[in-house]
Amino acid sequence: MSLSIGIVGLPNVGKSTLFNALLKRQAALAANYPFATIEPNTGIVDVPDPRLNILAQFVRNDYGNKAGDRQIPEKIIPAVVQFYDIAGLVKGASQGEGLGNEFLGHIRGVDAIVQVVRDFTDENVIRAGATNPEEDVQTINTELILADLQSLEKKIPILEKELKTAKDPDSQRKLQVITKVRETLNRGELALSLNLEKEDEILIKDLNLLTLKPMIIVLNTDESKLSTQDTQNITILG
């Protein structure tokens, strides 16, 4: 079973460029205008692991001595990651702006998120919305938070109604966890920051919360900025 990762960000921050770099081929259109990507581009990348060859050789040698009727493995299949290059998000996406709910729906289908933020200074590339990396992150996180809050506000009344007729311990615990997550989101923090217990994550898995997905921030910057002095400031994005 492969891991799926969605590449997200504002328009024109370099999402498709990163996607192409990961696939080592021109698989997605990287254009200087918003929403060059509508439907997600998808691609599968092998995960390099030199241990596989060592293990395969060990198995072949062992089977060569004791194989009998057993089948000797002839093919090495590495783990893979499936990447999704998702259309650019804009402020108000949770309310339907841009590709709105369609965009957010694509994110819900992945296991983890790579958030690309812009820090390069090419004036020929149109800047959509934010004016600096911090605003990029804030805009994207805000839309993810608002989308999750909408999901929770729909779920809470349903659970409360269920608990009036049947005192199910799992439903009671689920309501407690959801309430805790809602309080966190209302503070402008991602649900991921709660570090929920595994059992609690399983209880609310059906909600498929965007802010509960593991997230990596990729800073798309100028090569001239890649000095120790400049990279010290990157930590504020996390």
JSON list of C-alpha atoms in Angstrom, two decimals:
[
{"chain": "A", "resi": 1, "resn": "MET", "atom": "CA", "xyz": [0.00, 0.00, 0.00]},
{"chain": "A", "resi": 2, "resn": "SER", "atom": "CA", "xyz": [1.54, 3.33, -1.08]},
{"chain": "A", "resi": 3, "resn": "LEU", "atom": "CA", "xyz": [1.69, 6.61, 0.81]},
{"chain": "A", "resi": 4, "resn": "SER", "atom": "CA", "xyz": [-0.16, 9.48, -0.88]},
{"chain": "A", "resi": 5, "resn": "ILE", "atom": "CA", "xyz": [1.05, 13.08, -0.57]},
{"chain": "A", "resi": 6, "resn": "GLY", "atom": "CA", "xyz": [-0.76, 16.19, -1.79]},
{"chain": "A", "resi": 7, "resn": "ILE", "atom": "CA", "xyz": [1.31, 19.18, -2.93]},
{"chain": "A", "resi": 8, "resn": "VAL", "atom": "CA", "xyz": [-0.62, 22.34, -2.04]},
{"chain": "A", "resi": 9, "resn": "GLY", "atom": "CA", "xyz": [-0.07, 26.09, -1.96]},
{"chain": "A", "resi": 10, "resn": "LEU", "atom": "CA", "xyz": [-1.23, 29.39, -3.39]},
{"chain": "A", "resi": 11, "resn": "PRO", "atom": "CA", "xyz": [-1.21, 29.83, -7.20]},
{"chain": "A", "resi": 12, "resn": "ASN", "atom": "CA", "xyz": [2.20, 30.29, -8.85]},
{"chain": "A", "resi": 13, "resn": "VAL", "atom": "CA", "xyz": [4.35, 29.23, -5.89]},
{"chain": "A", "resi": 14, "resn": "GLY", "atom": "CA", "xyz": [6.03, 26.31, -7.70]},
{"chain": "A", "resi": 15, "resn": "LYS", "atom": "CA", "xyz": [3.83, 23.32, -6.88]},
{"chain": "A", "resi": 16, "resn": "SER", "atom": "CA", "xyz": [3.94, 21.85, -10.39]},
{"chain": "A", "resi": 17, "resn": "THR", "atom": "CA", "xyz": [7.68, 22.58, -10.63]},
{"chain": "A", "resi": 18, "resn": "LEU", "atom": "CA", "xyz": [8.27, 20.58, -7.45]},
{"chain": "A", "resi": 19, "resn": "PHE", "atom": "CA", "xyz": [5.98, 17.81, -8.73]},
{"chain": "A", "resi": 20, "resn": "ASN", "atom": "CA", "xyz": [7.98, 17.58, -11.98]},
{"chain": "A", "resi": 21, "resn": "ALA", "atom": "CA", "xyz": [11.27, 17.55, -10.05]},
{"chain": "A", "resi": 22, "resn": "LEU", "atom": "CA", "xyz": [10.08, 14.66, -7.88]},
{"chain": "A", "resi": 23, "resn": "LEU", "atom": "CA", "xyz": [9.02, 12.67, -10.94]},
{"chain": "A", "resi": 24, "resn": "LYS", "atom": "CA", "xyz": [12.18, 13.70, -12.85]},
{"chain": "A", "resi": 25, "resn": "ARG", "atom": "CA", "xyz": [10.12, 14.53, -15.92]},
{"chain": "A", "resi": 26, "resn": "GLN", "atom": "CA", "xyz": [7.81, 17.23, -17.28]},
{"chain": "A", "resi": 27, "resn": "ALA", "atom": "CA", "xyz": [4.57, 15.62, -16.14]},
{"chain": "A", "resi": 28, "resn": "ALA", "atom": "CA", "xyz": [2.64, 18.76, -15.17]},
{"chain": "A", "resi": 29, "resn": "LEU", "atom": "CA", "xyz": [2.19, 22.16, -16.80]},
{"chain": "A", "resi": 30, "resn": "ALA", "atom": "CA", "xyz": [4.13, 24.82, -14.89]},
{"chain": "A", "resi": 31, "resn": "ALA", "atom": "CA", "xyz": [2.68, 28.13, -16.13]},
{"chain": "A", "resi": 32, "resn": "ASN", "atom": "CA", "xyz": [2.78, 31.77, -15.09]},
{"chain": "A", "resi": 33, "resn": "TYR", "atom": "CA", "xyz": [-0.92, 32.18, -14.40]},
{"chain": "A", "resi": 34, "resn": "PRO", "atom": "CA", "xyz": [-3.31, 31.02, -11.67]},
{"chain": "A", "resi": 35, "resn": "PHE", "atom": "CA", "xyz": [-5.09, 27.65, -11.93]},
{"chain": "A", "resi": 36, "resn": "ALA", "atom": "CA", "xyz": [-2.85, 26.21, -14.64]},
{"chain": "A", "resi": 37, "resn": "THR", "atom": "CA", "xyz": [-3.72, 23.01, -12.78]},
{"chain": "A", "resi": 38, "resn": "ILE", "atom": "CA", "xyz": [-7.42, 22.15, -12.47]},
{"chain": "A", "resi": 39, "resn": "GLU", "atom": "CA", "xyz": [-7.61, 18.40, -12.00]},
{"chain": "A", "resi": 40, "resn": "PRO", "atom": "CA", "xyz": [-4.76, 17.04, -9.83]},
{"chain": "A", "resi": 41, "resn": "ASN", "atom": "CA", "xyz": [-1.70, 15.72, -11.64]},
{"chain": "A", "resi": 42, "resn": "THR", "atom": "CA", "xyz": [-0.64, 12.37, -10.21]},
{"chain": "A", "resi": 43, "resn": "GLY", "atom": "CA", "xyz": [2.64, 10.52, -10.28]},
{"chain": "A", "resi": 44, "resn": "ILE", "atom": "CA", "xyz": [4.31, 7.60, -8.52]},
{"chain": "A", "resi": 45, "resn": "VAL", "atom": "CA", "xyz": [7.89, 7.78, -7.24]},
{"chain": "A", "resi": 46, "resn": "ASP", "atom": "CA", "xyz": [9.95, 4.84, -5.98]},
{"chain": "A", "resi": 47, "resn": "VAL", "atom": "CA", "xyz": [11.47, 5.24, -2.52]},
{"chain": "A", "resi": 48, "resn": "PRO", "atom": "CA", "xyz": [15.23, 4.56, -2.79]},
{"chain": "A", "resi": 49, "resn": "ASP", "atom": "CA", "xyz": [16.39, 1.96, -0.29]},
{"chain": "A", "resi": 50, "resn": "PRO", "atom": "CA", "xyz": [19.79, 0.27, -0.83]},
{"chain": "A", "resi": 51, "resn": "ARG", "atom": "CA", "xyz": [18.88, -2.31, 1.82]},
{"chain": "A", "resi": 52, "resn": "LEU", "atom": "CA", "xyz": [16.48, -3.96, -0.63]},
{"chain": "A", "resi": 53, "resn": "ASN", "atom": "CA", "xyz": [19.30, -5.16, -2.90]},
{"chain": "A", "resi": 54, "resn": "ILE", "atom": "CA", "xyz": [21.20, -6.56, 0.08]},
{"chain": "A", "resi": 55, "resn": "LEU", "atom": "CA", "xyz": [18.12, -8.38, 1.36]},
{"chain": "A", "resi": 56, "resn": "ALA", "atom": "CA", "xyz": [17.29, -9.69, -2.10]},
{"chain": "A", "resi": 57, "resn": "GLN", "atom": "CA", "xyz": [20.80, -11.05, -2.55]},
{"chain": "A", "resi": 58, "resn": "PHE", "atom": "CA", "xyz": [20.65, -12.69, 0.87]},
{"chain": "A", "resi": 59, "resn": "VAL", "atom": "CA", "xyz": [17.32, -14.35, 0.03]},
{"chain": "A", "resi": 60, "resn": "ARG", "atom": "CA", "xyz": [18.57, -15.52, -3.37]},
{"chain": "A", "resi": 61, "resn": "ASN", "atom": "CA", "xyz": [21.70, -17.03, -1.86]},
{"chain": "A", "resi": 62, "resn": "ASP", "atom": "CA", "xyz": [19.70, -18.73, 0.88]},
{"chain": "A", "resi": 63, "resn": "TYR", "atom": "CA", "xyz": [17.07, -20.02, -1.54]},
{"chain": "A", "resi": 64, "resn": "GLY", "atom": "CA", "xyz": [19.79, -21.15, -3.92]},
{"chain": "A", "resi": 65, "resn": "ASN", "atom": "CA", "xyz": [21.06, -23.52, -1.24]},
{"chain": "A", "resi": 66, "resn": "LYS", "atom": "CA", "xyz": [17.71, -24.66, 0.19]},
{"chain": "A", "resi": 67, "resn": "ALA", "atom": "CA", "xyz": [15.11, -23.74, -2.39]},
{"chain": "A", "resi": 68, "resn": "GLY", "atom": "CA", "xyz": [13.69, -27.10, -3.31]},
{"chain": "A", "resi": 69, "resn": "ASP", "atom": "CA", "xyz": [10.29, -26.32, -4.82]},
{"chain": "A", "resi": 70, "resn": "ARG", "atom": "CA", "xyz": [10.09, -22.82, -3.33]},
{"chain": "A", "resi": 71, "resn": "GLN", "atom": "CA", "xyz": [10.00, -19.87, -5.71]},
{"chain": "A", "resi": 72, "resn": "ILE", "atom": "CA", "xyz": [13.11, -17.69, -5.77]},
{"chain": "A", "resi": 73, "resn": "PRO", "atom": "CA", "xyz": [12.25, -13.94, -5.87]},
{"chain": "A", "resi": 74, "resn": "GLU", "atom": "CA", "xyz": [13.28, -12.50, -9.22]},
{"chain": "A", "resi": 75, "resn": "LYS", "atom": "CA", "xyz": [12.02, -8.93, -8.91]},
{"chain": "A", "resi": 76, "resn": "ILE", "atom": "CA", "xyz": [12.71, -6.21, -6.36]},
{"chain": "A", "resi": 77, "resn": "ILE", "atom": "CA", "xyz": [9.73, -3.91, -5.80]},
{"chain": "A", "resi": 78, "resn": "PRO", "atom": "CA", "xyz": [10.48, -0.80, -3.71]},
{"chain": "A", "resi": 79, "resn": "ALA", "atom": "CA", "xyz": [7.99, 1.14, -1.64]},
{"chain": "A", "resi": 80, "resn": "VAL", "atom": "CA", "xyz": [6.38, 3.97, -3.56]},
{"chain": "A", "resi": 81, "resn": "VAL", "atom": "CA", "xyz": [4.91, 7.41, -2.86]},
{"chain": "A", "resi": 82, "resn": "GLN", "atom": "CA", "xyz": [2.02, 8.71, -4.92]},
{"chain": "A", "resi": 83, "resn": "PHE", "atom": "CA", "xyz": [2.18, 12.48, -5.33]},
{"chain": "A", "resi": 84, "resn": "TYR", "atom": "CA", "xyz": [-0.77, 14.71, -6.21]},
{"chain": "A", "resi": 85, "resn": "ASP", "atom": "CA", "xyz": [-0.15, 18.16, -7.68]},
{"chain": "A", "resi": 86, "resn": "ILE", "atom": "CA", "xyz": [-3.29, 19.96, -6.48]},
{"chain": "A", "resi": 87, "resn": "ALA", "atom": "CA", "xyz": [-4.73, 23.21, -7.88]},
{"chain": "A", "resi": 88, "resn": "GLY", "atom": "CA", "xyz": [-3.73, 26.48, -6.20]},
{"chain": "A", "resi": 89, "resn": "LEU", "atom": "CA", "xyz": [-5.62, 27.52, -3.11]},
{"chain": "A", "resi": 90, "resn": "VAL", "atom": "CA", "xyz": [-6.87, 31.09, -2.67]},
{"chain": "A", "resi": 91, "resn": "LYS", "atom": "CA", "xyz": [-8.20, 33.01, 0.31]},
{"chain": "A", "resi": 92, "resn": "GLY", "atom": "CA", "xyz": [-11.85, 32.08, 0.78]},
{"chain": "A", "resi": 93, "resn": "ALA", "atom": "CA", "xyz": [-11.49, 28.54, -0.58]},
{"chain": "A", "resi": 94, "resn": "SER", "atom": "CA", "xyz": [-13.44, 27.18, 2.40]},
{"chain": "A", "resi": 95, "resn": "GLN", "atom": "CA", "xyz": [-16.32, 29.41, 1.26]},
{"chain": "A", "resi": 96, "resn": "GLY", "atom": "CA", "xyz": [-16.08, 28.27, -2.35]},
{"chain": "A", "resi": 97, "resn": "GLU", "atom": "CA", "xyz": [-13.62, 30.83, -3.77]},
{"chain": "A", "resi": 98, "resn": "GLY", "atom": "CA", "xyz": [-11.33, 29.63, -6.57]},
{"chain": "A", "resi": 99, "resn": "LEU", "atom": "CA", "xyz": [-11.78, 25.88, -6.89]},
{"chain": "A", "resi": 100, "resn": "GLY", "atom": "CA", "xyz": [-13.05, 25.92, -3.31]},
{"chain": "A", "resi": 101, "resn": "ASN", "atom": "CA", "xyz": [-14.61, 22.69, -2.12]},
{"chain": "A", "resi": 102, "resn": "GLU", "atom": "CA", "xyz": [-13.20, 20.75, -5.07]},
{"chain": "A", "resi": 103, "resn": "PHE", "atom": "CA", "xyz": [-9.67, 21.74, -4.02]},
{"chain": "A", "resi": 104, "resn": "LEU", "atom": "CA", "xyz": [-10.31, 20.83, -0.39]},
{"chain": "A", "resi": 105, "resn": "GLY", "atom": "CA", "xyz": [-11.86, 17.53, -1.43]},
{"chain": "A", "resi": 106, "resn": "HIS", "atom": "CA", "xyz": [-8.68, 16.59, -3.28]},
{"chain": "A", "resi": 107, "resn": "ILE", "atom": "CA", "xyz": [-6.64, 17.28, -0.13]},
{"chain": "A", "resi": 108, "resn": "ARG", "atom": "CA", "xyz": [-8.93, 15.10, 1.99]},
{"chain": "A", "resi": 109, "resn": "GLY", "atom": "CA", "xyz": [-7.98, 12.10, -0.12]},
{"chain": "A", "resi": 110, "resn": "VAL", "atom": "CA", "xyz": [-4.25, 12.16, 0.70]},
{"chain": "A", "resi": 111, "resn": "ASP", "atom": "CA", "xyz": [-2.30, 10.85, 3.68]},
{"chain": "A", "resi": 112, "resn": "ALA", "atom": "CA", "xyz": [0.01, 13.84, 4.11]},
{"chain": "A", "resi": 113, "resn": "ILE", "atom": "CA", "xyz": [0.46, 17.40, 2.84]},
{"chain": "A", "resi": 114, "resn": "VAL", "atom": "CA", "xyz": [3.45, 19.20, 1.34]},
{"chain": "A", "resi": 115, "resn": "GLN", "atom": "CA", "xyz": [2.80, 22.92, 1.52]},
{"chain": "A", "resi": 116, "resn": "VAL", "atom": "CA", "xyz": [4.84, 24.98, -0.98]},
{"chain": "A", "resi": 117, "resn": "VAL", "atom": "CA", "xyz": [5.40, 28.65, -0.10]},
{"chain": "A", "resi": 118, "resn": "ARG", "atom": "CA", "xyz": [6.99, 31.34, -2.24]},
{"chain": "A", "resi": 119, "resn": "ASP", "atom": "CA", "xyz": [10.17, 33.16, -1.27]},
{"chain": "A", "resi": 120, "resn": "PHE", "atom": "CA", "xyz": [11.67, 33.84, -4.72]},
{"chain": "A", "resi": 121, "resn": "THR", "atom": "CA", "xyz": [11.73, 37.36, -6.16]},
{"chain": "A", "resi": 122, "resn": "ASP", "atom": "CA", "xyz": [11.02, 36.88, -9.88]},
{"chain": "A", "resi": 123, "resn": "GLU", "atom": "CA", "xyz": [8.83, 39.86, -10.80]},
{"chain": "A", "resi": 124, "resn": "ASN", "atom": "CA", "xyz": [7.81, 38.10, -14.02]},
{"chain": "A", "resi": 125, "resn": "VAL", "atom": "CA", "xyz": [5.91, 35.45, -12.06]},
{"chain": "A", "resi": 126, "resn": "ILE", "atom": "CA", "xyz": [2.48, 36.65, -10.98]},
{"chain": "A", "resi": 127, "resn": "ARG", "atom": "CA", "xyz": [2.02, 36.71, -7.21]},
{"chain": "A", "resi": 128, "resn": "ALA", "atom": "CA", "xyz": [-1.44, 35.64, -6.09]},
{"chain": "A", "resi": 129, "resn": "GLY", "atom": "CA", "xyz": [-2.65, 36.84, -2.71]},
{"chain": "A", "resi": 130, "resn": "ALA", "atom": "CA", "xyz": [0.11, 36.70, -0.11]},
{"chain": "A", "resi": 131, "resn": "THR", "atom": "CA", "xyz": [3.20, 38.91, -0.22]},
{"chain": "A", "resi": 132, "resn": "ASN", "atom": "CA", "xyz": [5.61, 36.81, 1.87]},
{"chain": "A", "resi": 133, "resn": "PRO", "atom": "CA", "xyz": [6.11, 33.18, 2.99]},
{"chain": "A", "resi": 134, "resn": "GLU", "atom": "CA", "xyz": [4.51, 33.77, 6.39]},
{"chain": "A", "resi": 135, "resn": "GLU", "atom": "CA", "xyz": [1.32, 35.02, 4.72]},
{"chain": "A", "resi": 136, "resn": "ASP", "atom": "CA", "xyz": [1.37, 32.00, 2.38]},
{"chain": "A", "resi": 137, "resn": "VAL", "atom": "CA", "xyz": [1.38, 29.63, 5.35]},
{"chain": "A", "resi": 138, "resn": "GLN", "atom": "CA", "xyz": [-1.21, 31.65, 7.25]},
{"chain": "A", "resi": 139, "resn": "THR", "atom": "CA", "xyz": [-3.59, 31.76, 4.28]},
{"chain": "A", "resi": 140, "resn": "ILE", "atom": "CA", "xyz": [-3.38, 28.04, 3.60]},
{"chain": "A", "resi": 141, "resn": "ASN", "atom": "CA", "xyz": [-3.63, 27.02, 7.25]},
{"chain": "A", "resi": 142, "resn": "THR", "atom": "CA", "xyz": [-6.61, 29.33, 7.79]},
{"chain": "A", "resi": 143, "resn": "GLU", "atom": "CA", "xyz": [-8.53, 27.77, 4.91]},
{"chain": "A", "resi": 144, "resn": "LEU", "atom": "CA", "xyz": [-7.77, 24.26, 6.16]},
{"chain": "A", "resi": 145, "resn": "ILE", "atom": "CA", "xyz": [-8.87, 25.24, 9.67]},
{"chain": "A", "resi": 146, "resn": "LEU", "atom": "CA", "xyz": [-12.12, 26.82, 8.44]},
{"chain": "A", "resi": 147, "resn": "ALA", "atom": "CA", "xyz": [-12.92, 23.75, 6.34]},
{"chain": "A", "resi": 148, "resn": "ASP", "atom": "CA", "xyz": [-12.37, 21.47, 9.35]},
{"chain": "A", "resi": 149, "resn": "LEU", "atom": "CA", "xyz": [-14.50, 23.69, 11.57]},
{"chain": "A", "resi": 150, "resn": "GLN", "atom": "CA", "xyz": [-17.34, 23.32, 9.09]},
{"chain": "A", "resi": 151, "resn": "SER", "atom": "CA", "xyz": [-17.02, 19.53, 9.30]},
{"chain": "A", "resi": 152, "resn": "LEU", "atom": "CA", "xyz": [-17.03, 19.59, 13.10]},
{"chain": "A", "resi": 153, "resn": "GLU", "atom": "CA", "xyz": [-20.01, 21.93, 13.35]},
{"chain": "A", "resi": 154, "resn": "LYS", "atom": "CA", "xyz": [-22.01, 19.47, 11.26]},
{"chain": "A", "resi": 155, "resn": "LYS", "atom": "CA", "xyz": [-20.88, 16.44, 13.27]},
{"chain": "A", "resi": 156, "resn": "ILE", "atom": "CA", "xyz": [-21.37, 17.76, 16.82]},
{"chain": "A", "resi": 157, "resn": "PRO", "atom": "CA", "xyz": [-25.21, 18.09, 16.71]},
{"chain": "A", "resi": 158, "resn": "ILE", "atom": "CA", "xyz": [-25.46, 14.57, 15.26]},
{"chain": "A", "resi": 159, "resn": "LEU", "atom": "CA", "xyz": [-23.42, 13.12, 18.13]},
{"chain": "A", "resi": 160, "resn": "GLU", "atom": "CA", "xyz": [-25.34, 15.10, 20.73]},
{"chain": "A", "resi": 161, "resn": "LYS", "atom": "CA", "xyz": [-28.62, 13.77, 19.35]},
{"chain": "A", "resi": 162, "resn": "GLU", "atom": "CA", "xyz": [-27.31, 10.20, 19.38]},
{"chain": "A", "resi": 163, "resn": "LEU", "atom": "CA", "xyz": [-26.20, 10.53, 23.00]},
{"chain": "A", "resi": 164, "resn": "LYS", "atom": "CA", "xyz": [-29.68, 11.59, 24.09]},
{"chain": "A", "resi": 165, "resn": "THR", "atom": "CA", "xyz": [-31.06, 8.21, 23.07]},
{"chain": "A", "resi": 166, "resn": "ALA", "atom": "CA", "xyz": [-28.09, 5.92, 23.75]},
{"chain": "A", "resi": 167, "resn": "LYS", "atom": "CA", "xyz": [-25.18, 6.48, 26.14]},
{"chain": "A", "resi": 168, "resn": "ASP", "atom": "CA", "xyz": [-22.54, 4.93, 23.94]},
{"chain": "A", "resi": 169, "resn": "PRO", "atom": "CA", "xyz": [-19.06, 5.32, 25.54]},
{"chain": "A", "resi": 170, "resn": "ASP", "atom": "CA", "xyz": [-17.34, 5.62, 22.16]},
{"chain": "A", "resi": 171, "resn": "SER", "atom": "CA", "xyz": [-19.72, 8.37, 21.05]},
{"chain": "A", "resi": 172, "resn": "GLN", "atom": "CA", "xyz": [-19.20, 10.21, 24.33]},
{"chain": "A", "resi": 173, "resn": "ARG", "atom": "CA", "xyz": [-15.44, 10.03, 23.94]},
{"chain": "A", "resi": 174, "resn": "LYS", "atom": "CA", "xyz": [-15.71, 11.04, 20.29]},
{"chain": "A", "resi": 175, "resn": "LEU", "atom": "CA", "xyz": [-17.69, 14.14, 21.23]},
{"chain": "A", "resi": 176, "resn": "GLN", "atom": "CA", "xyz": [-15.07, 15.04, 23.83]},
{"chain": "A", "resi": 177, "resn": "VAL", "atom": "CA", "xyz": [-12.26, 14.69, 21.29]},
{"chain": "A", "resi": 178, "resn": "ILE", "atom": "CA", "xyz": [-14.14, 16.69, 18.64]},
{"chain": "A", "resi": 179, "resn": "THR", "atom": "CA", "xyz": [-14.87, 19.45, 21.16]},
{"chain": "A", "resi": 180, "resn": "LYS", "atom": "CA", "xyz": [-11.18, 19.58, 22.07]},
{"chain": "A", "resi": 181, "resn": "VAL", "atom": "CA", "xyz": [-10.20, 19.77, 18.39]},
{"chain": "A", "resi": 182, "resn": "ARG", "atom": "CA", "xyz": [-12.75, 22.53, 17.77]},
{"chain": "A", "resi": 183, "resn": "GLU", "atom": "CA", "xyz": [-11.31, 24.61, 20.62]},
{"chain": "A", "resi": 184, "resn": "THR", "atom": "CA", "xyz": [-7.84, 24.21, 19.11]},
{"chain": "A", "resi": 185, "resn": "LEU", "atom": "CA", "xyz": [-9.00, 25.22, 15.63]},
{"chain": "A", "resi": 186, "resn": "ASN", "atom": "CA", "xyz": [-10.83, 28.25, 17.04]},
{"chain": "A", "resi": 187, "resn": "ARG", "atom": "CA", "xyz": [-7.49, 29.41, 18.45]},
{"chain": "A", "resi": 188, "resn": "GLY", "atom": "CA", "xyz": [-6.08, 29.31, 14.92]},
{"chain": "A", "resi": 189, "resn": "GLU", "atom": "CA", "xyz": [-3.99, 26.20, 15.57]},
{"chain": "A", "resi": 190, "resn": "LEU", "atom": "CA", "xyz": [-3.86, 23.00, 13.53]},
{"chain": "A", "resi": 191, "resn": "ALA", "atom": "CA", "xyz": [-5.42, 19.86, 15.00]},
{"chain": "A", "resi": 192, "resn": "LEU", "atom": "CA", "xyz": [-2.05, 18.20, 14.46]},
{"chain": "A", "resi": 193, "resn": "SER", "atom": "CA", "xyz": [-0.63, 20.35, 17.28]},
{"chain": "A", "resi": 194, "resn": "LEU", "atom": "CA", "xyz": [-2.78, 18.44, 19.79]},
{"chain": "A", "resi": 195, "resn": "ASN", "atom": "CA", "xyz": [-0.71, 15.25, 19.41]},
{"chain": "A", "resi": 196, "resn": "LEU", "atom": "CA", "xyz": [-3.83, 13.15, 19.97]},
{"chain": "A", "resi": 197, "resn": "GLU", "atom": "CA", "xyz": [-3.58, 9.63, 21.31]},
{"chain": "A", "resi": 198, "resn": "LYS", "atom": "CA", "xyz": [-3.79, 6.97, 18.59]},
{"chain": "A", "resi": 199, "resn": "GLU", "atom": "CA", "xyz": [-7.12, 5.75, 19.97]},
{"chain": "A", "resi": 200, "resn": "ASP", "atom": "CA", "xyz": [-8.60, 9.25, 19.73]},
{"chain": "A", "resi": 201, "resn": "GLU", "atom": "CA", "xyz": [-7.34, 9.69, 16.17]},
{"chain": "A", "resi": 202, "resn": "ILE", "atom": "CA", "xyz": [-9.08, 6.46, 15.21]},
{"chain": "A", "resi": 203, "resn": "LEU", "atom": "CA", "xyz": [-12.33, 7.67, 16.81]},
{"chain": "A", "resi": 204, "resn": "ILE", "atom": "CA", "xyz": [-12.46, 10.74, 14.54]},
{"chain": "A", "resi": 205, "resn": "LYS", "atom": "CA", "xyz": [-10.86, 9.17, 11.48]},
{"chain": "A", "resi": 206, "resn": "ASP", "atom": "CA", "xyz": [-14.18, 9.27, 9.61]},
{"chain": "A", "resi": 207, "resn": "LEU", "atom": "CA", "xyz": [-14.07, 13.09, 9.66]},
{"chain": "A", "resi": 208, "resn": "ASN", "atom": "CA", "xyz": [-10.85, 13.03, 7.59]},
{"chain": "A", "resi": 209, "resn": "LEU", "atom": "CA", "xyz": [-9.71, 16.34, 9.06]},
{"chain": "A", "resi": 210, "resn": "LEU", "atom": "CA", "xyz": [-7.32, 18.33, 6.88]},
{"chain": "A", "resi": 211, "resn": "THR", "atom": "CA", "xyz": [-5.43, 19.86, 9.82]},
{"chain": "A", "resi": 212, "resn": "LEU", "atom": "CA", "xyz": [-4.77, 16.45, 11.33]},
{"chain": "A", "resi": 213, "resn": "LYS", "atom": "CA", "xyz": [-2.69, 15.31, 8.36]},
{"chain": "A", "resi": 214, "resn": "PRO", "atom": "CA", "xyz": [1.13, 15.36, 8.68]},
{"chain": "A", "resi": 215, "resn": "MET", "atom": "CA", "xyz": [2.49, 18.44, 6.94]},
{"chain": "A", "resi": 216, "resn": "ILE", "atom": "CA", "xyz": [5.85, 19.50, 5.50]},
{"chain": "A", "resi": 217, "resn": "ILE", "atom": "CA", "xyz": [6.52, 23.10, 4.43]},
{"chain": "A", "resi": 218, "resn": "VAL", "atom": "CA", "xyz": [8.72, 23.55, 1.35]},
{"chain": "A", "resi": 219, "resn": "LEU", "atom": "CA", "xyz": [10.23, 27.02, 0.89]},
{"chain": "A", "resi": 220, "resn": "ASN", "atom": "CA", "xyz": [10.71, 27.86, -2.80]},
{"chain": "A", "resi": 221, "resn": "THR", "atom": "CA", "xyz": [13.47, 30.45, -2.61]},
{"chain": "A", "resi": 222, "resn": "ASP", "atom": "CA", "xyz": [16.27, 32.05, -4.63]},
{"chain": "A", "resi": 223, "resn": "GLU", "atom": "CA", "xyz": [19.63, 30.28, -4.67]},
{"chain": "A", "resi": 224, "resn": "SER", "atom": "CA", "xyz": [21.23, 33.54, -3.56]},
{"chain": "A", "resi": 225, "resn": "LYS", "atom": "CA", "xyz": [19.31, 33.30, -0.28]},
{"chain": "A", "resi": 226, "resn": "LEU", "atom": "CA", "xyz": [20.64, 29.88, 0.62]},
{"chain": "A", "resi": 227, "resn": "SER", "atom": "CA", "xyz": [23.13, 31.06, 3.22]},
{"chain": "A", "resi": 228, "resn": "THR", "atom": "CA", "xyz": [23.27, 30.12, 6.89]},
{"chain": "A", "resi": 229, "resn": "GLN", "atom": "CA", "xyz": [22.15, 33.61, 7.86]},
{"chain": "A", "resi": 230, "resn": "ASP", "atom": "CA", "xyz": [19.02, 33.47, 5.70]},
{"chain": "A", "resi": 231, "resn": "THR", "atom": "CA", "xyz": [17.99, 29.90, 6.52]},
{"chain": "A", "resi": 232, "resn": "GLN", "atom": "CA", "xyz": [17.97, 30.66, 10.25]},
{"chain": "A", "resi": 233, "resn": "ASN", "atom": "CA", "xyz": [14.69, 32.53, 9.72]},
{"chain": "A", "resi": 234, "resn": "ILE", "atom": "CA", "xyz": [12.92, 29.60, 8.05]},
{"chain": "A", "resi": 235, "resn": "THR", "atom": "CA", "xyz": [11.94, 28.06, 11.41]},
{"chain": "A", "resi": 236, "resn": "ILE", "atom": "CA", "xyz": [9.23, 30.71, 11.88]},
{"chain": "A", "resi": 237, "resn": "LEU", "atom": "CA", "xyz": [7.21, 29.05, 9.10]},
{"chain": "A", "resi": 238, "resn": "GLY", "atom": "CA", "xyz": [6.72, 25.89, 11.12]}
]
